C-alpha positions as protocol buffer text, in pm:
chain_id: "A"
residue {
  index: 1
  type: MET
  ca { x: 3355 y: 3947 z: 13773 }
}
residue {
  index: 2
  type: ARG
  ca { x: 3629 y: 4150 z: 13935 }
}
residue {
  index: 3
  type: ILE
  ca { x: 3911 y: 3989 z: 13777 }
}
residue {
  index: 4
  type: ARG
  ca { x: 3737 y: 4021 z: 13430 }
}
residue {
  index: 5
  type: ILE
  ca { x: 3689 y: 4375 z: 13469 }
}
residue {
  index: 6
  type: LEU
  ca { x: 4046 y: 4419 z: 13565 }
}
residue {
  index: 7
  type: VAL
  ca { x: 4175 y: 4231 z: 13285 }
}
residue {
  index: 8
  type: LEU
  ca { x: 3982 y: 4408 z: 13029 }
}
residue {
  index: 9
  type: ILE
  ca { x: 4085 y: 4751 z: 13160 }
}
residue {
  index: 10
  type: GLY
  ca { x: 4440 y: 4661 z: 13145 }
}
residue {
  index: 11
  type: LEU
  ca { x: 4408 y: 4535 z: 12765 }
}
residue {
  index: 12
  type: VAL
  ca { x: 4231 y: 4865 z: 12694 }
}
residue {
  index: 13
  type: GLN
  ca { x: 4515 y: 5054 z: 12853 }
}
residue {
  index: 14
  type: LEU
  ca { x: 4733 y: 4925 z: 12568 }
}
residue {
  index: 15
  type: SER
  ca { x: 4499 y: 5097 z: 12299 }
}
residue {
  index: 16
  type: ALA
  ca { x: 4649 y: 5425 z: 12147 }
}
residue {
  index: 17
  type: CYS
  ca { x: 4475 y: 5750 z: 12197 }
}
residue {
  index: 18
  type: LYS
  ca { x: 4362 y: 5929 z: 11872 }
}
residue {
  index: 19
  type: PHE
  ca { x: 4637 y: 6153 z: 11700 }
}
residue {
  index: 20
  type: ASP
  ca { x: 4644 y: 6331 z: 11357 }
}
residue {
  index: 21
  type: LYS
  ca { x: 4871 y: 6304 z: 11104 }
}
residue {
  index: 22
  type: ASP
  ca { x: 5151 y: 6535 z: 11265 }
}
residue {
  index: 23
  type: GLY
  ca { x: 5146 y: 6326 z: 11572 }
}
residue {
  index: 24
  type: GLU
  ca { x: 4928 y: 6619 z: 11776 }
}
residue {
  index: 25
  type: ARG
  ca { x: 4618 y: 6503 z: 11974 }
}
residue {
  index: 26
  type: GLU
  ca { x: 4276 y: 6556 z: 11779 }
}
residue {
  index: 27
  type: LYS
  ca { x: 4015 y: 6771 z: 11946 }
}
residue {
  index: 28
  type: PHE
  ca { x: 3925 y: 6712 z: 12299 }
}
residue {
  index: 29
  type: HIS
  ca { x: 3710 y: 6418 z: 12361 }
}
residue {
  index: 30
  type: ILE
  ca { x: 3449 y: 6384 z: 12618 }
}
residue {
  index: 31
  type: THR
  ca { x: 3260 y: 6056 z: 12681 }
}
residue {
  index: 32
  type: ALA
  ca { x: 2942 y: 6057 z: 12843 }
}
residue {
  index: 33
  type: THR
  ca { x: 2746 y: 5729 z: 12980 }
}
residue {
  index: 34
  type: THR
  ca { x: 2392 y: 5815 z: 12891 }
}
residue {
  index: 35
  type: ASN
  ca { x: 2274 y: 6033 z: 12574 }
}
residue {
  index: 36
  type: ILE
  ca { x: 2078 y: 6232 z: 12820 }
}
residue {
  index: 37
  type: MET
  ca { x: 2424 y: 6338 z: 12973 }
}
residue {
  index: 38
  type: ALA
  ca { x: 2563 y: 6368 z: 12649 }
}
residue {
  index: 39
  type: ASP
  ca { x: 2329 y: 6606 z: 12521 }
}
residue {
  index: 40
  type: GLY
  ca { x: 2378 y: 6838 z: 12842 }
}
residue {
  index: 41
  type: VAL
  ca { x: 2780 y: 6803 z: 12792 }
}
residue {
  index: 42
  type: LYS
  ca { x: 2726 y: 6941 z: 12437 }
}
residue {
  index: 43
  type: ALA
  ca { x: 2504 y: 7216 z: 12523 }
}
residue {
  index: 44
  type: LEU
  ca { x: 2805 y: 7338 z: 12755 }
}
residue {
  index: 45
  type: VAL
  ca { x: 3097 y: 7277 z: 12524 }
}
residue {
  index: 46
  type: GLY
  ca { x: 2968 y: 7337 z: 12200 }
}
residue {
  index: 47
  type: ASP
  ca { x: 3209 y: 7255 z: 11917 }
}
residue {
  index: 48
  type: SER
  ca { x: 3509 y: 7292 z: 12131 }
}
residue {
  index: 49
  type: ALA
  ca { x: 3504 y: 6917 z: 12193 }
}
residue {
  index: 50
  type: VAL
  ca { x: 3389 y: 6573 z: 12052 }
}
residue {
  index: 51
  type: VAL
  ca { x: 3117 y: 6446 z: 12281 }
}
residue {
  index: 52
  type: THR
  ca { x: 3029 y: 6064 z: 12244 }
}
residue {
  index: 53
  type: PRO
  ca { x: 2772 y: 5881 z: 12445 }
}
residue {
  index: 54
  type: ILE
  ca { x: 2822 y: 5514 z: 12529 }
}
residue {
  index: 55
  type: MET
  ca { x: 2476 y: 5435 z: 12550 }
}
residue {
  index: 56
  type: ALA
  ca { x: 2238 y: 5428 z: 12216 }
}
residue {
  index: 57
  type: VAL
  ca { x: 1913 y: 5564 z: 12172 }
}
residue {
  index: 58
  type: GLY
  ca { x: 1661 y: 5333 z: 12350 }
}
residue {
  index: 59
  type: VAL
  ca { x: 1900 y: 5175 z: 12603 }
}
residue {
  index: 60
  type: ASP
  ca { x: 1810 y: 5088 z: 12942 }
}
residue {
  index: 61
  type: PRO
  ca { x: 2123 y: 5237 z: 13123 }
}
residue {
  index: 62
  type: HIS
  ca { x: 1975 y: 5010 z: 13444 }
}
residue {
  index: 63
  type: LEU
  ca { x: 2063 y: 4718 z: 13265 }
}
residue {
  index: 64
  type: TYR
  ca { x: 2357 y: 4832 z: 13053 }
}
residue {
  index: 65
  type: LYS
  ca { x: 2670 y: 4619 z: 13054 }
}
residue {
  index: 66
  type: ALA
  ca { x: 3019 y: 4757 z: 12938 }
}
residue {
  index: 67
  type: SER
  ca { x: 3155 y: 4633 z: 12617 }
}
residue {
  index: 68
  type: GLN
  ca { x: 3495 y: 4630 z: 12502 }
}
residue {
  index: 69
  type: ARG
  ca { x: 3409 y: 4923 z: 12267 }
}
residue {
  index: 70
  type: ASP
  ca { x: 3267 y: 5104 z: 12574 }
}
residue {
  index: 71
  type: LEU
  ca { x: 3615 y: 5057 z: 12747 }
}
residue {
  index: 72
  type: ASP
  ca { x: 3794 y: 5174 z: 12440 }
}
residue {
  index: 73
  type: LEU
  ca { x: 3577 y: 5512 z: 12432 }
}
residue {
  index: 74
  type: LEU
  ca { x: 3637 y: 5552 z: 12826 }
}
residue {
  index: 75
  type: PHE
  ca { x: 4026 y: 5521 z: 12759 }
}
residue {
  index: 76
  type: GLU
  ca { x: 4045 y: 5732 z: 12430 }
}
residue {
  index: 77
  type: ALA
  ca { x: 3838 y: 6018 z: 12638 }
}
residue {
  index: 78
  type: ASP
  ca { x: 4018 y: 6333 z: 12757 }
}
residue {
  index: 79
  type: LEU
  ca { x: 3723 y: 6345 z: 13002 }
}
residue {
  index: 80
  type: VAL
  ca { x: 3441 y: 6106 z: 13129 }
}
residue {
  index: 81
  type: VAL
  ca { x: 3112 y: 6221 z: 13267 }
}
residue {
  index: 82
  type: TYR
  ca { x: 2868 y: 5986 z: 13404 }
}
residue {
  index: 83
  type: HIS
  ca { x: 2505 y: 6019 z: 13557 }
}
residue {
  index: 84
  type: GLY
  ca { x: 2593 y: 5850 z: 13900 }
}
residue {
  index: 85
  type: LEU
  ca { x: 2336 y: 5795 z: 14173 }
}
residue {
  index: 86
  type: HIS
  ca { x: 2376 y: 5425 z: 14063 }
}
residue {
  index: 87
  type: LEU
  ca { x: 2171 y: 5479 z: 13745 }
}
residue {
  index: 88
  type: GLU
  ca { x: 2467 y: 5290 z: 13549 }
}
residue {
  index: 89
  type: GLY
  ca { x: 2426 y: 4994 z: 13785 }
}
residue {
  index: 90
  type: LYS
  ca { x: 2624 y: 4735 z: 13603 }
}
residue {
  index: 91
  type: MET
  ca { x: 2885 y: 4999 z: 13497 }
}
residue {
  index: 92
  type: VAL
  ca { x: 2933 y: 5133 z: 13850 }
}
residue {
  index: 93
  type: GLU
  ca { x: 3252 y: 4927 z: 13938 }
}
residue {
  index: 94
  type: VAL
  ca { x: 3432 y: 4989 z: 13588 }
}
residue {
  index: 95
  type: LEU
  ca { x: 3375 y: 5367 z: 13632 }
}
residue {
  index: 96
  type: HIS
  ca { x: 3488 y: 5369 z: 13993 }
}
residue {
  index: 97
  type: LYS
  ca { x: 3815 y: 5201 z: 13903 }
}
residue {
  index: 98
  type: PHE
  ca { x: 3842 y: 5419 z: 13621 }
}
residue {
  index: 99
  type: SER
  ca { x: 3819 y: 5716 z: 13798 }
}
residue {
  index: 100
  type: ARG
  ca { x: 4119 y: 5647 z: 14035 }
}
residue {
  index: 101
  type: THR
  ca { x: 4361 y: 5727 z: 13735 }
}
residue {
  index: 102
  type: HIS
  ca { x: 4193 y: 5939 z: 13475 }
}
residue {
  index: 103
  type: PRO
  ca { x: 3972 y: 6249 z: 13491 }
}
residue {
  index: 104
  type: VAL
  ca { x: 3599 y: 6178 z: 13566 }
}
residue {
  index: 105
  type: VAL
  ca { x: 3308 y: 6385 z: 13669 }
}
residue {
  index: 106
  type: ASN
  ca { x: 3007 y: 6174 z: 13869 }
}
residue {
  index: 107
  type: VAL
  ca { x: 2754 y: 6425 z: 13813 }
}
residue {
  index: 108
  type: GLY
  ca { x: 2505 y: 6294 z: 14080 }
}
residue {
  index: 109
  type: ALA
  ca { x: 2756 y: 6330 z: 14342 }
}
residue {
  index: 110
  type: THR
  ca { x: 2797 y: 6704 z: 14310 }
}
residue {
  index: 111
  type: LEU
  ca { x: 2408 y: 6762 z: 14404 }
}
residue {
  index: 112
  type: PRO
  ca { x: 2330 y: 6815 z: 14778 }
}
residue {
  index: 113
  type: PRO
  ca { x: 2166 y: 6512 z: 14922 }
}
residue {
  index: 114
  type: THR
  ca { x: 1873 y: 6726 z: 15037 }
}
residue {
  index: 115
  type: LEU
  ca { x: 1756 y: 6780 z: 14689 }
}
residue {
  index: 116
  type: LEU
  ca { x: 1761 y: 6393 z: 14630 }
}
residue {
  index: 117
  type: ILE
  ca { x: 1473 y: 6156 z: 14651 }
}
residue {
  index: 118
  type: SER
  ca { x: 1541 y: 5858 z: 14866 }
}
residue {
  index: 119
  type: SER
  ca { x: 1462 y: 5512 z: 14724 }
}
residue {
  index: 120
  type: PRO
  ca { x: 1140 y: 5326 z: 14889 }
}
residue {
  index: 121
  type: ASP
  ca { x: 1303 y: 5008 z: 14745 }
}
residue {
  index: 122
  type: TYR
  ca { x: 1690 y: 5012 z: 14837 }
}
residue {
  index: 123
  type: ALA
  ca { x: 1843 y: 5118 z: 15164 }
}
residue {
  index: 124
  type: ASN
  ca { x: 2077 y: 5426 z: 15155 }
}
residue {
  index: 125
  type: THR
  ca { x: 2007 y: 5472 z: 14771 }
}
residue {
  index: 126
  type: VAL
  ca { x: 1831 y: 5764 z: 14599 }
}
residue {
  index: 127
  type: ASP
  ca { x: 1596 y: 5788 z: 14287 }
}
residue {
  index: 128
  type: PRO
  ca { x: 1882 y: 5852 z: 14008 }
}
residue {
  index: 129
  type: HIS
  ca { x: 1598 y: 6008 z: 13753 }
}
residue {
  index: 130
  type: ILE
  ca { x: 1699 y: 6390 z: 13837 }
}
residue {
  index: 131
  type: TRP
  ca { x: 1627 y: 6502 z: 13479 }
}
residue {
  index: 132
  type: PHE
  ca { x: 1262 y: 6494 z: 13529 }
}
residue {
  index: 133
  type: ASP
  ca { x: 1268 y: 6828 z: 13758 }
}
residue {
  index: 134
  type: VAL
  ca { x: 1402 y: 7053 z: 13508 }
}
residue {
  index: 135
  type: HIS
  ca { x: 1515 y: 7306 z: 13793 }
}
residue {
  index: 136
  type: LEU
  ca { x: 1727 y: 7019 z: 13935 }
}
residue {
  index: 137
  type: TRP
  ca { x: 1867 y: 6919 z: 13603 }
}
residue {
  index: 138
  type: SER
  ca { x: 1962 y: 7313 z: 13552 }
}
residue {
  index: 139
  type: ILE
  ca { x: 2157 y: 7284 z: 13900 }
}
residue {
  index: 140
  type: ALA
  ca { x: 2326 y: 6983 z: 13775 }
}
residue {
  index: 141
  type: MET
  ca { x: 2467 y: 7110 z: 13459 }
}
residue {
  index: 142
  type: ARG
  ca { x: 2570 y: 7452 z: 13648 }
}
residue {
  index: 143
  type: ASN
  ca { x: 2783 y: 7215 z: 13861 }
}
residue {
  index: 144
  type: LEU
  ca { x: 2905 y: 7006 z: 13537 }
}
residue {
  index: 145
  type: LYS
  ca { x: 3000 y: 7343 z: 13364 }
}
residue {
  index: 146
  type: ASP
  ca { x: 3214 y: 7428 z: 13665 }
}
residue {
  index: 147
  type: LYS
  ca { x: 3384 y: 7076 z: 13662 }
}
residue {
  index: 148
  type: ILE
  ca { x: 3459 y: 7107 z: 13290 }
}
residue {
  index: 149
  type: ILE
  ca { x: 3605 y: 7478 z: 13347 }
}
residue {
  index: 150
  type: GLU
  ca { x: 3825 y: 7311 z: 13620 }
}
residue {
  index: 151
  type: ARG
  ca { x: 3969 y: 7069 z: 13344 }
}
residue {
  index: 152
  type: LYS
  ca { x: 3980 y: 7312 z: 13074 }
}
residue {
  index: 153
  type: PRO
  ca { x: 4050 y: 7685 z: 13232 }
}
residue {
  index: 154
  type: THR
  ca { x: 4096 y: 7847 z: 12891 }
}
residue {
  index: 155
  type: TRP
  ca { x: 3732 y: 7758 z: 12795 }
}
residue {
  index: 156
  type: GLU
  ca { x: 3591 y: 7958 z: 13078 }
}
residue {
  index: 157
  type: PRO
  ca { x: 3427 y: 8248 z: 12878 }
}
residue {
  index: 158
  type: TYR
  ca { x: 3309 y: 8014 z: 12608 }
}
residue {
  index: 159
  type: VAL
  ca { x: 3150 y: 7769 z: 12830 }
}
residue {
  index: 160
  type: ASN
  ca { x: 2989 y: 8036 z: 13051 }
}
residue {
  index: 161
  type: ALA
  ca { x: 2823 y: 8183 z: 12755 }
}
residue {
  index: 162
  type: ASN
  ca { x: 2695 y: 7869 z: 12666 }
}
residue {
  index: 163
  type: TRP
  ca { x: 2578 y: 7776 z: 12993 }
}
residue {
  index: 164
  type: GLU
  ca { x: 2370 y: 8124 z: 13009 }
}
residue {
  index: 165
  type: LYS
  ca { x: 2191 y: 8033 z: 12696 }
}
residue {
  index: 166
  type: TYR
  ca { x: 2121 y: 7677 z: 12806 }
}
residue {
  index: 167
  type: LYS
  ca { x: 1991 y: 7817 z: 13163 }
}
residue {
  index: 168
  type: ALA
  ca { x: 1761 y: 8043 z: 12973 }
}
residue {
  index: 169
  type: GLN
  ca { x: 1622 y: 7731 z: 12782 }
}
residue {
  index: 170
  type: LEU
  ca { x: 1582 y: 7527 z: 13097 }
}
residue {
  index: 171
  type: ASP
  ca { x: 1425 y: 7805 z: 13280 }
}
residue {
  index: 172
  type: GLU
  ca { x: 1171 y: 7833 z: 13015 }
}
residue {
  index: 173
  type: LEU
  ca { x: 1122 y: 7442 z: 12980 }
}
residue {
  index: 174
  type: ASP
  ca { x: 1055 y: 7463 z: 13372 }
}
residue {
  index: 175
  type: GLN
  ca { x: 769 y: 7701 z: 13351 }
}
residue {
  index: 176
  type: TYR
  ca { x: 622 y: 7547 z: 13043 }
}
residue {
  index: 177
  type: SER
  ca { x: 634 y: 7210 z: 13224 }
}
residue {
  index: 178
  type: ALA
  ca { x: 458 y: 7373 z: 13552 }
}
residue {
  index: 179
  type: GLN
  ca { x: 194 y: 7549 z: 13346 }
}
residue {
  index: 180
  type: LYS
  ca { x: 76 y: 7263 z: 13143 }
}
residue {
  index: 181
  type: VAL
  ca { x: 83 y: 6983 z: 13443 }
}
residue {
  index: 182
  type: LYS
  ca { x: -119 y: 7240 z: 13638 }
}
residue {
  index: 183
  type: SER
  ca { x: -401 y: 7206 z: 13383 }
}
residue {
  index: 184
  type: ILE
  ca { x: -460 y: 6845 z: 13483 }
}
residue {
  index: 185
  type: THR
  ca { x: -416 y: 6817 z: 13857 }
}
residue {
  index: 186
  type: ASN
  ca { x: -754 y: 6956 z: 13961 }
}
residue {
  index: 187
  type: GLN
  ca { x: -943 y: 6627 z: 13992 }
}
residue {
  index: 188
  type: GLY
  ca { x: -693 y: 6341 z: 14096 }
}
residue {
  index: 189
  type: GLN
  ca { x: -528 y: 6280 z: 13751 }
}
residue {
  index: 190
  type: VAL
  ca { x: -231 y: 6032 z: 13816 }
}
residue {
  index: 191
  type: LEU
  ca { x: 75 y: 5953 z: 13605 }
}
residue {
  index: 192
  type: ILE
  ca { x: 106 y: 5583 z: 13581 }
}
residue {
  index: 193
  type: THR
  ca { x: 411 y: 5436 z: 13399 }
}
residue {
  index: 194
  type: ALA
  ca { x: 613 y: 5120 z: 13348 }
}
residue {
  index: 195
  type: HIS
  ca { x: 844 y: 5192 z: 13606 }
}
residue {
  index: 196
  type: ASP
  ca { x: 901 y: 5434 z: 13903 }
}
residue {
  index: 197
  type: ALA
  ca { x: 1092 y: 5705 z: 13703 }
}
residue {
  index: 198
  type: PHE
  ca { x: 880 y: 6004 z: 13751 }
}
residue {
  index: 199
  type: SER
  ca { x: 896 y: 6069 z: 14085 }
}
residue {
  index: 200
  type: TYR
  ca { x: 1122 y: 6412 z: 14046 }
}
residue {
  index: 201
  type: PHE
  ca { x: 856 y: 6500 z: 13790 }
}
residue {
  index: 202
  type: GLY
  ca { x: 578 y: 6454 z: 14036 }
}
residue {
  index: 203
  type: LYS
  ca { x: 726 y: 6640 z: 14320 }
}
residue {
  index: 204
  type: ALA
  ca { x: 845 y: 6940 z: 14106 }
}
residue {
  index: 205
  type: TYR
  ca { x: 499 y: 6971 z: 13920 }
}
residue {
  index: 206
  type: GLN
  ca { x: 288 y: 6856 z: 14172 }
}
residue {
  index: 207
  type: ILE
  ca { x: 115 y: 6557 z: 14019 }
}
residue {
  index: 208
  type: GLU
  ca { x: 74 y: 6220 z: 14184 }
}
residue {
  index: 209
  type: VAL
  ca { x: 302 y: 5957 z: 14012 }
}
residue {
  index: 210
  type: LYS
  ca { x: 294 y: 5565 z: 14030 }
}
residue {
  index: 211
  type: GLY
  ca { x: 505 y: 5303 z: 13849 }
}
residue {
  index: 212
  type: LEU
  ca { x: 443 y: 4923 z: 13821 }
}
residue {
  index: 213
  type: GLN
  ca { x: 806 y: 4852 z: 13880 }
}
residue {
  index: 214
  type: GLY
  ca { x: 1044 y: 5020 z: 14140 }
}
residue {
  index: 215
  type: LEU
  ca { x: 1337 y: 5255 z: 14054 }
}
residue {
  index: 216
  type: SER
  ca { x: 1533 y: 4986 z: 13855 }
}
residue {
  index: 217
  type: THR
  ca { x: 1417 y: 4757 z: 13570 }
}
residue {
  index: 218
  type: LEU
  ca { x: 1643 y: 4479 z: 13693 }
}
residue {
  index: 219
  type: SER
  ca { x: 1357 y: 4264 z: 13819 }
}
residue {
  index: 220
  type: GLU
  ca { x: 1012 y: 4179 z: 13653 }
}
residue {
  index: 221
  type: PRO
  ca { x: 689 y: 4267 z: 13805 }
}
residue {
  index: 222
  type: GLY
  ca { x: 511 y: 3996 z: 13978 }
}
residue {
  index: 223
  type: LEU
  ca { x: 132 y: 3937 z: 13962 }
}
residue {
  index: 224
  type: ASN
  ca { x: 77 y: 4096 z: 14301 }
}
residue {
  index: 225
  type: ASP
  ca { x: 201 y: 4436 z: 14137 }
}
residue {
  index: 226
  type: VAL
  ca { x: -11 y: 4397 z: 13829 }
}
residue {
  index: 227
  type: SER
  ca { x: -309 y: 4315 z: 14030 }
}
residue {
  index: 228
  type: SER
  ca { x: -266 y: 4587 z: 14260 }
}
residue {
  index: 229
  type: LEU
  ca { x: -201 y: 4865 z: 13981 }
}
residue {
  index: 230
  type: VAL
  ca { x: -552 y: 4735 z: 13832 }
}
residue {
  index: 231
  type: ASN
  ca { x: -754 y: 4764 z: 14152 }
}
residue {
  index: 232
  type: PHE
  ca { x: -572 y: 5134 z: 14171 }
}
residue {
  index: 233
  type: ILE
  ca { x: -661 y: 5235 z: 13860 }
}
residue {
  index: 234
  type: ILE
  ca { x: -1029 y: 5124 z: 13882 }
}
residue {
  index: 235
  type: GLU
  ca { x: -1048 y: 5263 z: 14205 }
}
residue {
  index: 236
  type: LYS
  ca { x: -937 y: 5617 z: 14070 }
}
residue {
  index: 237
  type: ASP
  ca { x: -1126 y: 5583 z: 13744 }
}
residue {
  index: 238
  type: ILE
  ca { x: -795 y: 5649 z: 13563 }
}
residue {
  index: 239
  type: LYS
  ca { x: -834 y: 5630 z: 13179 }
}
residue {
  index: 240
  type: ALA
  ca { x: -502 y: 5655 z: 13043 }
}
residue {
  index: 241
  type: ILE
  ca { x: -145 y: 5492 z: 13144 }
}
residue {
  index: 242
  type: PHE
  ca { x: 176 y: 5503 z: 12967 }
}
residue {
  index: 243
  type: ILE
  ca { x: 446 y: 5295 z: 12802 }
}
residue {
  index: 244
  type: GLU
  ca { x: 810 y: 5380 z: 12820 }
}
residue {
  index: 245
  type: GLN
  ca { x: 1043 y: 5391 z: 12550 }
}
residue {
  index: 246
  type: SER
  ca { x: 1333 y: 5195 z: 12686 }
}
residue {
  index: 247
  type: ILE
  ca { x: 1120 y: 4940 z: 12865 }
}
residue {
  index: 248
  type: SER
  ca { x: 928 y: 4659 z: 12727 }
}
residue {
  index: 249
  type: PRO
  ca { x: 545 y: 4721 z: 12716 }
}
residue {
  index: 250
  type: ARG
  ca { x: 472 y: 4360 z: 12800 }
}
residue {
  index: 251
  type: ALA
  ca { x: 390 y: 4429 z: 13169 }
}
residue {
  index: 252
  type: ILE
  ca { x: 217 y: 4733 z: 13144 }
}
residue {
  index: 253
  type: LYS
  ca { x: -8 y: 4593 z: 12864 }
}
residue {
  index: 254
  type: ALA
  ca { x: -108 y: 4323 z: 13138 }
}
residue {
  index: 255
  type: VAL
  ca { x: -231 y: 4589 z: 13360 }
}
residue {
  index: 256
  type: VAL
  ca { x: -450 y: 4729 z: 13060 }
}
residue {
  index: 257
  type: GLU
  ca { x: -575 y: 4343 z: 12985 }
}
residue {
  index: 258
  type: GLY
  ca { x: -634 y: 4317 z: 13383 }
}
residue {
  index: 259
  type: CYS
  ca { x: -846 y: 4644 z: 13368 }
}
residue {
  index: 260
  type: ARG
  ca { x: -1057 y: 4524 z: 13056 }
}
residue {
  index: 261
  type: ARG
  ca { x: -1135 y: 4176 z: 13235 }
}
residue {
  index: 262
  type: LYS
  ca { x: -1266 y: 4374 z: 13518 }
}
residue {
  index: 263
  type: GLY
  ca { x: -1480 y: 4598 z: 13277 }
}
residue {
  index: 264
  type: HIS
  ca { x: -1276 y: 4901 z: 13286 }
}
residue {
  index: 265
  type: GLN
  ca { x: -1131 y: 5069 z: 12981 }
}
residue {
  index: 266
  type: VAL
  ca { x: -787 y: 5224 z: 12994 }
}
residue {
  index: 267
  type: THR
  ca { x: -592 y: 5371 z: 12733 }
}
residue {
  index: 268
  type: LEU
  ca { x: -231 y: 5279 z: 12660 }
}
residue {
  index: 269
  type: ALA
  ca { x: -64 y: 5623 z: 12575 }
}
residue {
  index: 270
  type: GLY
  ca { x: 273 y: 5714 z: 12509 }
}
residue {
  index: 271
  type: PRO
  ca { x: 555 y: 5603 z: 12488 }
}
residue {
  index: 272
  type: LEU
  ca { x: 717 y: 5855 z: 12716 }
}
residue {
  index: 273
  type: TYR
  ca { x: 1081 y: 5890 z: 12703 }
}
residue {
  index: 274
  type: THR
  ca { x: 1234 y: 5812 z: 13049 }
}
residue {
  index: 275
  type: ASP
  ca { x: 1599 y: 5670 z: 13054 }
}
residue {
  index: 276
  type: SER
  ca { x: 1716 y: 5784 z: 12673 }
}
residue {
  index: 277
  type: LEU
  ca { x: 1633 y: 6040 z: 12441 }
}
residue {
  index: 278
  type: GLY
  ca { x: 1461 y: 5980 z: 12111 }
}
residue {
  index: 279
  type: ASP
  ca { x: 1600 y: 5955 z: 11770 }
}
residue {
  index: 280
  type: PRO
  ca { x: 1823 y: 6258 z: 11724 }
}
residue {
  index: 281
  type: GLU
  ca { x: 1638 y: 6396 z: 11426 }
}
residue {
  index: 282
  type: GLY
  ca { x: 1302 y: 6363 z: 11605 }
}
residue {
  index: 283
  type: PRO
  ca { x: 1126 y: 6611 z: 11846 }
}
residue {
  index: 284
  type: ALA
  ca { x: 1258 y: 6423 z: 12145 }
}
residue {
  index: 285
  type: GLY
  ca { x: 1605 y: 6407 z: 12028 }
}
residue {
  index: 286
  type: THR
  ca { x: 1750 y: 6655 z: 12297 }
}
residue {
  index: 287
  type: TYR
  ca { x: 1694 y: 6688 z: 12665 }
}
residue {
  index: 288
  type: VAL
  ca { x: 1472 y: 7009 z: 12612 }
}
residue {
  index: 289
  type: GLY
  ca { x: 1266 y: 6822 z: 12334 }
}
residue {
  index: 290
  type: MET
  ca { x: 1278 y: 6502 z: 12530 }
}
residue {
  index: 291
  type: VAL
  ca { x: 1108 y: 6676 z: 12826 }
}
residue {
  index: 292
  type: LYS
  ca { x: 860 y: 6879 z: 12615 }
}
residue {
  index: 293
  type: THR
  ca { x: 749 y: 6587 z: 12432 }
}
residue {
  index: 294
  type: ASN
  ca { x: 665 y: 6395 z: 12763 }
}
residue {
  index: 295
  type: VAL
  ca { x: 497 y: 6671 z: 12911 }
}
residue {
  index: 296
  type: ASP
  ca { x: 265 y: 6722 z: 12629 }
}
residue {
  index: 297
  type: GLU
  ca { x: 212 y: 6343 z: 12568 }
}
residue {
  index: 298
  type: ILE
  ca { x: 84 y: 6332 z: 12918 }
}
residue {
  index: 299
  type: VAL
  ca { x: -118 y: 6644 z: 12948 }
}
residue {
  index: 300
  type: ASN
  ca { x: -288 y: 6581 z: 12608 }
}
residue {
  index: 301
  type: ASN
  ca { x: -390 y: 6218 z: 12709 }
}
residue {
  index: 302
  type: LEU
  ca { x: -488 y: 6282 z: 13096 }
}
residue {
  index: 303
  type: LYS
  ca { x: -674 y: 6628 z: 13005 }
}
residue {
  index: 304
  type: GLN
  ca { x: -840 y: 6415 z: 12714 }
}
residue {
  index: 305
  type: HIS
  ca { x: -1008 y: 6202 z: 12992 }
}
residue {
  index: 306
  type: ASP
  ca { x: -1039 y: 6460 z: 13252 }
}
residue {
  index: 307
  type: THR
  ca { x: -1419 y: 6554 z: 13218 }
}
residue {
  index: 308
  type: THR
  ca { x: -1373 y: 6836 z: 13501 }
}
residue {
  index: 309
  type: ASN
  ca { x: -1104 y: 7015 z: 13332 }
}
residue {
  index: 310
  type: ARG
  ca { x: -1235 y: 7029 z: 12983 }
}
residue {
  index: 311
  type: GLU
  ca { x: -1363 y: 7372 z: 12814 }
}
residue {
  index: 312
  type: PRO
  ca { x: -1732 y: 7399 z: 12707 }
}
residue {
  index: 313
  type: GLY
  ca { x: -1782 y: 7248 z: 12390 }
}
residue {
  index: 314
  type: SER
  ca { x: -1465 y: 7038 z: 12402 }
}
């Protein structure tokens, strides 16, 4: 595998950068691994750069393998930005080798370890899904802003102005999320999803979360995982659980069927957007839109079944 990666990198280094007809380099190019990260970069750099995500809508970054096209995007970029914290599990070695000779920003590495949640499944690893805590995402984007300015000092006034606008949007989104989720946490409402992507969300907005799988989707949940979750849902009298846009719903549907067999009806809601944005033209096509869409979907479904929280006549 290591030899294959080195050979691919060597071949791609032969590819030429993009130049205009006068031989001048085209607009500054930034390649980001995930479309979530690419959206954050775009908010900061505006129209001063071409920002290209490697992973398309609906792609699971935990399982993604670099292709020849992806290596082209890396070597044609003036700057590469990746999430880090082992989110891009199968690309880590490529990105690490690439960073030795090219400008790369590992956004996760800019965050204080005290703000990260340790993984319960793997020693010495952390949960990479930081974007579900909007305040933590704001810190990450501020740090990314500084890294971009280090690379392009002449952009400082423009990027700082963009950051102030983006920060205001994030602050508003953080407050919106906190207020909405607070309406469903009075009587033990639990957010249950296909994999354990919402720990930061639960910690930030004080709601219990539970996933059928762990942090990564590399392995399939077993019968014991399904059976344990079924029993938990029945014990807690939970009425709605959620599928995710970038993960097969097969396993979570097995949970619904397991509940049905034991006489408990549970609604399969969603999809929630976890490791990818939605369609660019849709409501979840940006980071802000994705978070708001998720919050609304979670609250509307759990509040619908929370009889202790309903207003008179609802």
